[in-house]
Amino acid sequence: MSAEIKNIAVMTSGGDAPGMNAAIRAVVRTAVFYDRKVFGVVKGYDGLIHGNFITLNAQSVCNILHYGGTFLKSARCLEFKEKEGRQKAYDSLKSMGIDALVVIGGDGSFTGAHVLYNEFGIPVIGIPGTIDNDLAGTDFTIGFDTACNTAASAIDKIRDTASSHERLFFVEVMGRDSGSIAINAGIAGGAISTIIPESDITIEDLIQTLKRGTGSDRSTSLVIVAEGGHLGGAYQVAEMVKPLLPDYDIRVTILGHLQRGGAPSALDRVLASRLGVAAVEGLLKGAFDVMVGMINNAIVYTPLETALNSVKEPDPEDFRIAGILAI
């Protein structure tokens, strides 16, 4: 392993995701295991620019594995988008003697890491932490499984009241550009239809599906809508359906940010732990400007540029399964 990297910094950036703390813990303890010094950057790129570092060790990350959010905090940082801001960030790293940076986040976070590497040559590696599961180069991102479980649990509760009053519920889940949460929550929650950014379902298609459900003596129906659905959000879709199905008692529920919170699932804790270890080991072996991911249960390293520029589509098999089970 390379002896050049002695001091490693770790940060979280962008939207928080359950399992980020588990990833931080894995990075810190792996760095300590290999006799490296490790620093935490507080508040993402903003903390990087303003030199907001804390020294971490194995004890620093005790008892954080099971908590949601990120104890290092996260923040948006417009200043980092400017060359002057990135120069400040690099100067902060050098002033602390930091040789490499681990960035836990999504596409926006990785864009910043990629630019930082290209402009200043600072070794960087990304760990995919986003509930949207929209990054190529990994089967699952940290936080996705927990978000799906949270959405499915909420949908179960909504179904209870929907059944009691024979209502049609439109449930909006997160997914501005990706329908991964929606399609998985739809299958897990027994939705009659799911509307996501990647689909081409029309209102006419939806009406036919709902009428078919009435014909099969459904007393209640649930439609899952990704917040970035091509027909709009749940309120917009419900408004389009109301005049076409006037006999339906229609309600809308937006799950919102509760999907980001909560204790990470066992799957997310294990995934975060494996990726955290692999991130540090990758840096020490010279894997720079890459994202560490898991494909078919094996660790892989994907260039950040590839991860950022590749479109990850929901599995077509999920659509097929959802259609079969919705009858």
CSV table of C-alpha atoms in Angstrom, one decimal:
chain,number,residue,atom,x,y,z
A,1,MET,CA,0.0,0.0,0.0
A,2,SER,CA,1.1,3.6,-0.7
A,3,ALA,CA,3.0,5.3,2.0
A,4,GLU,CA,2.3,8.8,0.4
A,5,ILE,CA,-1.2,9.2,1.9
A,6,LYS,CA,-0.8,9.7,5.6
A,7,ASN,CA,-3.6,12.0,6.5
A,8,ILE,CA,-7.2,11.5,5.2
A,9,ALA,CA,-10.2,13.8,5.5
A,10,VAL,CA,-13.8,12.6,5.2
A,11,MET,CA,-16.9,14.7,4.6
A,12,THR,CA,-20.6,14.4,3.8
A,13,SER,CA,-22.2,16.7,1.3
A,14,GLY,CA,-25.6,17.4,-0.3
A,15,GLY,CA,-28.8,15.8,1.1
A,16,ASP,CA,-28.3,13.5,4.1
A,17,ALA,CA,-29.1,9.8,3.8
A,18,PRO,CA,-29.5,7.1,6.5
A,19,GLY,CA,-26.2,5.2,6.7
A,20,MET,CA,-23.9,8.2,6.2
A,21,ASN,CA,-22.7,7.9,9.8
A,22,ALA,CA,-22.0,4.2,9.3
A,23,ALA,CA,-19.9,5.2,6.3
A,24,ILE,CA,-18.0,7.8,8.3
A,25,ARG,CA,-17.3,5.3,11.0
A,26,ALA,CA,-16.0,2.8,8.5
A,27,VAL,CA,-13.7,5.4,6.9
A,28,VAL,CA,-12.3,6.5,10.3
A,29,ARG,CA,-11.7,3.1,11.7
A,30,THR,CA,-10.1,1.8,8.5
A,31,ALA,CA,-7.8,4.8,8.4
A,32,VAL,CA,-6.8,4.1,12.0
A,33,PHE,CA,-6.4,0.4,11.2
A,34,TYR,CA,-3.8,1.3,8.5
A,35,ASP,CA,-2.1,3.8,10.9
A,36,ARG,CA,-3.3,6.9,9.1
A,37,LYS,CA,-4.5,10.1,10.7
A,38,VAL,CA,-8.1,11.1,9.8
A,39,PHE,CA,-10.0,14.4,10.0
A,40,GLY,CA,-13.7,15.1,9.7
A,41,VAL,CA,-14.8,18.1,7.6
A,42,VAL,CA,-17.8,19.8,9.3
A,43,LYS,CA,-20.6,21.1,6.9
A,44,GLY,CA,-19.3,19.7,3.6
A,45,TYR,CA,-17.7,22.0,1.1
A,46,ASP,CA,-18.5,25.0,3.2
A,47,GLY,CA,-16.4,23.5,6.0
A,48,LEU,CA,-13.7,22.7,3.5
A,49,ILE,CA,-13.4,26.3,2.4
A,50,HIS,CA,-13.5,27.7,6.0
A,51,GLY,CA,-11.1,25.1,7.5
A,52,ASN,CA,-13.7,23.6,9.7
A,53,PHE,CA,-11.9,20.3,10.6
A,54,ILE,CA,-12.0,18.0,13.6
A,55,THR,CA,-9.6,15.2,14.4
A,56,LEU,CA,-11.2,11.8,14.5
A,57,ASN,CA,-10.2,8.5,16.0
A,58,ALA,CA,-11.8,5.1,16.6
A,59,GLN,CA,-13.5,6.4,19.8
A,60,SER,CA,-14.8,9.5,18.0
A,61,VAL,CA,-17.2,7.4,16.0
A,62,CYS,CA,-18.4,5.1,18.7
A,63,ASN,CA,-22.2,4.7,18.9
A,64,ILE,CA,-23.0,6.5,15.6
A,65,LEU,CA,-23.6,3.4,13.5
A,66,HIS,CA,-27.4,3.3,14.1
A,67,TYR,CA,-28.2,7.0,13.8
A,68,GLY,CA,-29.6,8.6,10.7
A,69,GLY,CA,-28.4,11.9,9.3
A,70,THR,CA,-24.7,12.8,9.5
A,71,PHE,CA,-22.9,13.9,12.6
A,72,LEU,CA,-20.4,15.8,10.4
A,73,LYS,CA,-23.4,17.9,9.1
A,74,SER,CA,-24.0,18.9,5.5
A,75,ALA,CA,-24.5,22.2,3.8
A,76,ARG,CA,-25.0,23.7,0.3
A,77,CYS,CA,-22.1,25.9,-0.8
A,78,LEU,CA,-22.4,28.3,-3.7
A,79,GLU,CA,-18.9,29.6,-3.0
A,80,PHE,CA,-17.3,26.3,-4.0
A,81,LYS,CA,-18.7,26.7,-7.5
A,82,GLU,CA,-16.3,29.5,-8.0
A,83,LYS,CA,-12.6,28.9,-8.7
A,84,GLU,CA,-11.6,31.2,-5.8
A,85,GLY,CA,-13.7,29.1,-3.4
A,86,ARG,CA,-12.1,25.9,-4.6
A,87,GLN,CA,-8.7,27.4,-4.1
A,88,LYS,CA,-9.6,28.2,-0.5
A,89,ALA,CA,-10.7,24.6,0.0
A,90,TYR,CA,-7.5,23.3,-1.4
A,91,ASP,CA,-5.4,25.7,0.7
A,92,SER,CA,-7.4,24.5,3.8
A,93,LEU,CA,-6.5,20.9,3.0
A,94,LYS,CA,-2.9,21.7,2.5
A,95,SER,CA,-2.7,23.7,5.7
A,96,MET,CA,-3.8,20.7,7.7
A,97,GLY,CA,-1.4,18.4,5.8
A,98,ILE,CA,-4.3,16.4,4.4
A,99,ASP,CA,-3.2,14.1,1.5
A,100,ALA,CA,-6.6,12.7,0.4
A,101,LEU,CA,-10.3,13.3,0.7
A,102,VAL,CA,-13.3,10.9,1.0
A,103,VAL,CA,-16.6,12.5,-0.1
A,104,ILE,CA,-19.8,10.9,0.9
A,105,GLY,CA,-22.8,12.1,-1.1
A,106,GLY,CA,-24.5,12.2,-4.5
A,107,ASP,CA,-23.9,13.6,-7.9
A,108,GLY,CA,-23.5,17.2,-6.8
A,109,SER,CA,-21.0,16.2,-4.2
A,110,PHE,CA,-19.1,14.1,-6.7
A,111,THR,CA,-19.0,16.9,-9.3
A,112,GLY,CA,-17.2,19.0,-6.7
A,113,ALA,CA,-14.8,16.2,-5.8
A,114,HIS,CA,-14.0,15.6,-9.5
A,115,VAL,CA,-13.3,19.3,-10.2
A,116,LEU,CA,-11.1,19.5,-7.1
A,117,TYR,CA,-9.0,16.5,-8.3
A,118,ASN,CA,-8.7,17.9,-11.8
A,119,GLU,CA,-7.8,21.4,-10.7
A,120,PHE,CA,-5.4,20.7,-7.8
A,121,GLY,CA,-4.6,17.0,-8.1
A,122,ILE,CA,-5.8,16.2,-4.6
A,123,PRO,CA,-6.6,12.5,-4.4
A,124,VAL,CA,-10.4,12.0,-4.0
A,125,ILE,CA,-12.7,9.1,-3.7
A,126,GLY,CA,-16.5,9.1,-3.6
A,127,ILE,CA,-18.9,7.0,-1.5
A,128,PRO,CA,-22.5,7.0,-2.9
A,129,GLY,CA,-24.7,8.3,-0.2
A,130,THR,CA,-28.2,9.3,-1.5
A,131,ILE,CA,-31.6,7.9,-1.0
A,132,ASP,CA,-32.4,8.3,-4.7
A,133,ASN,CA,-30.2,5.4,-5.9
A,134,ASP,CA,-29.5,7.4,-9.1
A,135,LEU,CA,-25.7,6.9,-9.4
A,136,ALA,CA,-24.3,4.5,-12.0
A,137,GLY,CA,-21.5,2.2,-10.8
A,138,THR,CA,-23.3,0.7,-7.9
A,139,ASP,CA,-26.4,-1.5,-7.5
A,140,PHE,CA,-27.5,0.5,-4.5
A,141,THR,CA,-26.6,3.8,-2.8
A,142,ILE,CA,-26.4,4.3,0.9
A,143,GLY,CA,-29.8,5.3,2.3
A,144,PHE,CA,-31.9,3.9,-0.5
A,145,ASP,CA,-33.0,0.8,1.3
A,146,THR,CA,-34.0,2.7,4.4
A,147,ALA,CA,-35.9,5.3,2.4
A,148,CYS,CA,-37.9,2.5,0.7
A,149,ASN,CA,-38.6,0.8,4.0
A,150,THR,CA,-39.8,4.2,5.5
A,151,ALA,CA,-42.0,4.8,2.4
A,152,ALA,CA,-43.5,1.3,2.5
A,153,SER,CA,-44.2,1.6,6.2
A,154,ALA,CA,-46.0,4.9,5.6
A,155,ILE,CA,-48.0,3.4,2.7
A,156,ASP,CA,-49.1,0.5,4.9
A,157,LYS,CA,-50.6,3.1,7.4
A,158,ILE,CA,-52.2,5.1,4.6
A,159,ARG,CA,-53.8,1.9,3.2
A,160,ASP,CA,-55.4,1.3,6.6
A,161,THR,CA,-57.3,4.6,6.4
A,162,ALA,CA,-57.9,4.3,2.7
A,163,SER,CA,-59.6,0.9,3.2
A,164,SER,CA,-61.7,2.2,6.0
A,165,HIS,CA,-63.2,4.9,3.8
A,166,GLU,CA,-62.9,3.4,0.4
A,167,ARG,CA,-60.7,6.2,-0.9
A,168,LEU,CA,-58.2,6.6,-3.7
A,169,PHE,CA,-54.9,7.9,-2.4
A,170,PHE,CA,-52.1,9.5,-4.3
A,171,VAL,CA,-48.9,9.2,-2.3
A,172,GLU,CA,-45.9,11.3,-3.3
A,173,VAL,CA,-42.5,10.0,-2.5
A,174,MET,CA,-39.0,11.5,-3.1
A,175,GLY,CA,-37.4,11.2,-6.5
A,176,ARG,CA,-36.9,14.4,-8.4
A,177,ASP,CA,-35.0,12.7,-11.3
A,178,SER,CA,-35.2,9.1,-10.4
A,179,GLY,CA,-38.2,6.8,-9.8
A,180,SER,CA,-36.3,4.1,-7.9
A,181,ILE,CA,-37.9,4.8,-4.5
A,182,ALA,CA,-41.3,5.1,-6.1
A,183,ILE,CA,-41.2,1.8,-8.1
A,184,ASN,CA,-39.9,-0.1,-5.1
A,185,ALA,CA,-42.3,1.4,-2.7
A,186,GLY,CA,-45.1,0.8,-5.1
A,187,ILE,CA,-44.3,-2.9,-5.3
A,188,ALA,CA,-43.8,-3.2,-1.6
A,189,GLY,CA,-47.0,-1.3,-0.8
A,190,GLY,CA,-49.2,-3.0,-3.4
A,191,ALA,CA,-49.9,0.2,-5.4
A,192,ILE,CA,-52.2,-0.1,-8.4
A,193,SER,CA,-50.0,2.2,-10.4
A,194,THR,CA,-46.7,4.1,-10.1
A,195,ILE,CA,-45.8,7.3,-11.9
A,196,ILE,CA,-42.1,8.1,-12.2
A,197,PRO,CA,-39.9,10.5,-14.3
A,198,GLU,CA,-38.7,7.7,-16.5
A,199,SER,CA,-42.1,6.3,-17.5
A,200,ASP,CA,-44.4,7.4,-20.3
A,201,ILE,CA,-47.7,6.6,-18.6
A,202,THR,CA,-50.5,9.1,-19.6
A,203,ILE,CA,-53.5,10.2,-17.6
A,204,GLU,CA,-55.7,8.1,-19.9
A,205,ASP,CA,-53.5,5.0,-19.1
A,206,LEU,CA,-54.0,5.7,-15.4
A,207,ILE,CA,-57.7,6.1,-15.7
A,208,GLN,CA,-58.0,2.8,-17.5
A,209,THR,CA,-55.9,1.1,-14.7
A,210,LEU,CA,-58.1,2.6,-12.0
A,211,LYS,CA,-61.3,1.5,-13.8
A,212,ARG,CA,-59.9,-2.0,-14.1
A,213,GLY,CA,-59.3,-2.0,-10.4
A,214,THR,CA,-62.9,-1.0,-9.8
A,215,GLY,CA,-64.0,-3.9,-12.0
A,216,SER,CA,-62.0,-6.3,-9.9
A,217,ASP,CA,-63.9,-5.1,-6.8
A,218,ARG,CA,-61.1,-3.1,-5.3
A,219,SER,CA,-62.5,-1.1,-2.4
A,220,THR,CA,-59.5,1.2,-2.3
A,221,SER,CA,-56.5,2.1,-4.5
A,222,LEU,CA,-53.1,3.6,-4.0
A,223,VAL,CA,-51.1,5.4,-6.7
A,224,ILE,CA,-47.5,6.2,-6.0
A,225,VAL,CA,-46.1,9.3,-7.6
A,226,ALA,CA,-42.4,10.3,-7.6
A,227,GLU,CA,-42.0,14.0,-6.8
A,228,GLY,CA,-40.4,14.5,-10.3
A,229,GLY,CA,-43.0,12.5,-12.1
A,230,HIS,CA,-43.4,13.5,-15.8
A,231,LEU,CA,-47.1,14.3,-15.1
A,232,GLY,CA,-46.2,16.5,-12.1
A,233,GLY,CA,-46.4,15.7,-8.4
A,234,ALA,CA,-49.2,13.9,-6.5
A,235,TYR,CA,-51.4,17.0,-6.2
A,236,GLN,CA,-51.2,17.8,-10.0
A,237,VAL,CA,-52.0,14.2,-10.9
A,238,ALA,CA,-54.9,14.1,-8.5
A,239,GLU,CA,-56.3,17.3,-10.0
A,240,MET,CA,-56.2,15.8,-13.4
A,241,VAL,CA,-57.9,12.6,-12.3
A,242,LYS,CA,-60.8,14.2,-10.3
A,243,PRO,CA,-62.9,15.4,-13.2
A,244,LEU,CA,-62.5,12.1,-15.0
A,245,LEU,CA,-63.5,10.0,-12.0
A,246,PRO,CA,-65.9,12.1,-10.1
A,247,ASP,CA,-67.2,9.2,-8.0
A,248,TYR,CA,-63.8,8.6,-6.4
A,249,ASP,CA,-63.1,10.1,-2.9
A,250,ILE,CA,-59.5,11.3,-3.7
A,251,ARG,CA,-56.9,12.1,-1.1
A,252,VAL,CA,-53.2,13.2,-1.4
A,253,THR,CA,-50.3,12.4,1.0
A,254,ILE,CA,-46.8,13.8,0.5
A,255,LEU,CA,-44.3,11.8,2.5
A,256,GLY,CA,-41.5,14.4,2.1
A,257,HIS,CA,-38.4,14.5,4.2
A,258,LEU,CA,-39.5,11.8,6.6
A,259,GLN,CA,-38.0,9.5,4.0
A,260,ARG,CA,-34.5,10.9,4.7
A,261,GLY,CA,-34.7,10.3,8.4
A,262,GLY,CA,-34.6,7.4,10.8
A,263,ALA,CA,-32.2,4.7,11.8
A,264,PRO,CA,-30.5,3.1,8.8
A,265,SER,CA,-31.6,-0.5,7.9
A,266,ALA,CA,-29.2,-3.4,8.4
A,267,LEU,CA,-28.6,-3.5,4.6
A,268,ASP,CA,-27.6,0.2,4.6
A,269,ARG,CA,-25.3,-0.2,7.6
A,270,VAL,CA,-23.6,-3.2,6.0
A,271,LEU,CA,-23.3,-1.4,2.6
A,272,ALA,CA,-22.0,1.8,4.2
A,273,SER,CA,-19.4,-0.2,6.2
A,274,ARG,CA,-18.2,-2.1,3.2
A,275,LEU,CA,-17.9,1.0,1.0
A,276,GLY,CA,-16.2,2.9,3.8
A,277,VAL,CA,-13.5,0.3,4.2
A,278,ALA,CA,-13.1,0.0,0.4
A,279,ALA,CA,-12.8,3.8,0.0
A,280,VAL,CA,-9.8,4.0,2.3
A,281,GLU,CA,-8.2,0.9,0.9
A,282,GLY,CA,-8.7,2.2,-2.6
A,283,LEU,CA,-7.0,5.5,-1.8
A,284,LEU,CA,-4.0,3.7,-0.3
A,285,LYS,CA,-3.8,1.6,-3.4
A,286,GLY,CA,-3.8,4.6,-5.7
A,287,ALA,CA,-7.5,4.6,-6.8
A,288,PHE,CA,-8.2,8.4,-7.2
A,289,ASP,CA,-11.0,10.3,-8.8
A,290,VAL,CA,-13.3,7.3,-8.6
A,291,MET,CA,-16.5,6.2,-6.8
A,292,VAL,CA,-16.5,3.0,-4.8
A,293,GLY,CA,-19.6,0.9,-5.3
A,294,MET,CA,-21.1,-2.5,-5.1
A,295,ILE,CA,-22.2,-4.5,-8.1
A,296,ASN,CA,-23.4,-8.1,-7.8
A,297,ASN,CA,-22.1,-8.0,-4.2
A,298,ALA,CA,-18.5,-7.2,-5.3
A,299,ILE,CA,-16.6,-3.9,-4.7
A,300,VAL,CA,-16.0,-1.9,-7.9
A,301,TYR,CA,-14.3,1.4,-8.6
A,302,THR,CA,-15.9,3.6,-11.2
A,303,PRO,CA,-14.4,6.8,-12.5
A,304,LEU,CA,-16.3,9.8,-11.1
A,305,GLU,CA,-16.8,11.2,-14.6
A,306,THR,CA,-18.4,7.9,-15.7
A,307,ALA,CA,-20.6,7.8,-12.6
A,308,LEU,CA,-21.7,11.4,-13.2
A,309,ASN,CA,-22.4,11.1,-16.9
A,310,SER,CA,-24.1,7.8,-17.0
A,311,VAL,CA,-27.9,7.5,-16.7
A,312,LYS,CA,-29.1,4.9,-14.3
A,313,GLU,CA,-32.5,3.7,-15.2
A,314,PRO,CA,-34.9,1.7,-13.0
A,315,ASP,CA,-34.9,-2.0,-13.7
A,316,PRO,CA,-37.5,-2.8,-16.4
A,317,GLU,CA,-38.3,-6.0,-14.6
A,318,ASP,CA,-39.7,-3.9,-11.7
A,319,PHE,CA,-42.2,-2.4,-14.1
A,320,ARG,CA,-43.2,-5.8,-15.4
A,321,ILE,CA,-43.6,-7.2,-11.9
A,322,ALA,CA,-45.6,-4.1,-10.8
A,323,GLY,CA,-48.0,-4.5,-13.7
A,324,ILE,CA,-48.6,-8.2,-13.1
A,325,LEU,CA,-49.3,-7.7,-9.4
A,326,ALA,CA,-51.6,-4.6,-9.8
A,327,ILE,CA,-54.5,-6.6,-11.3
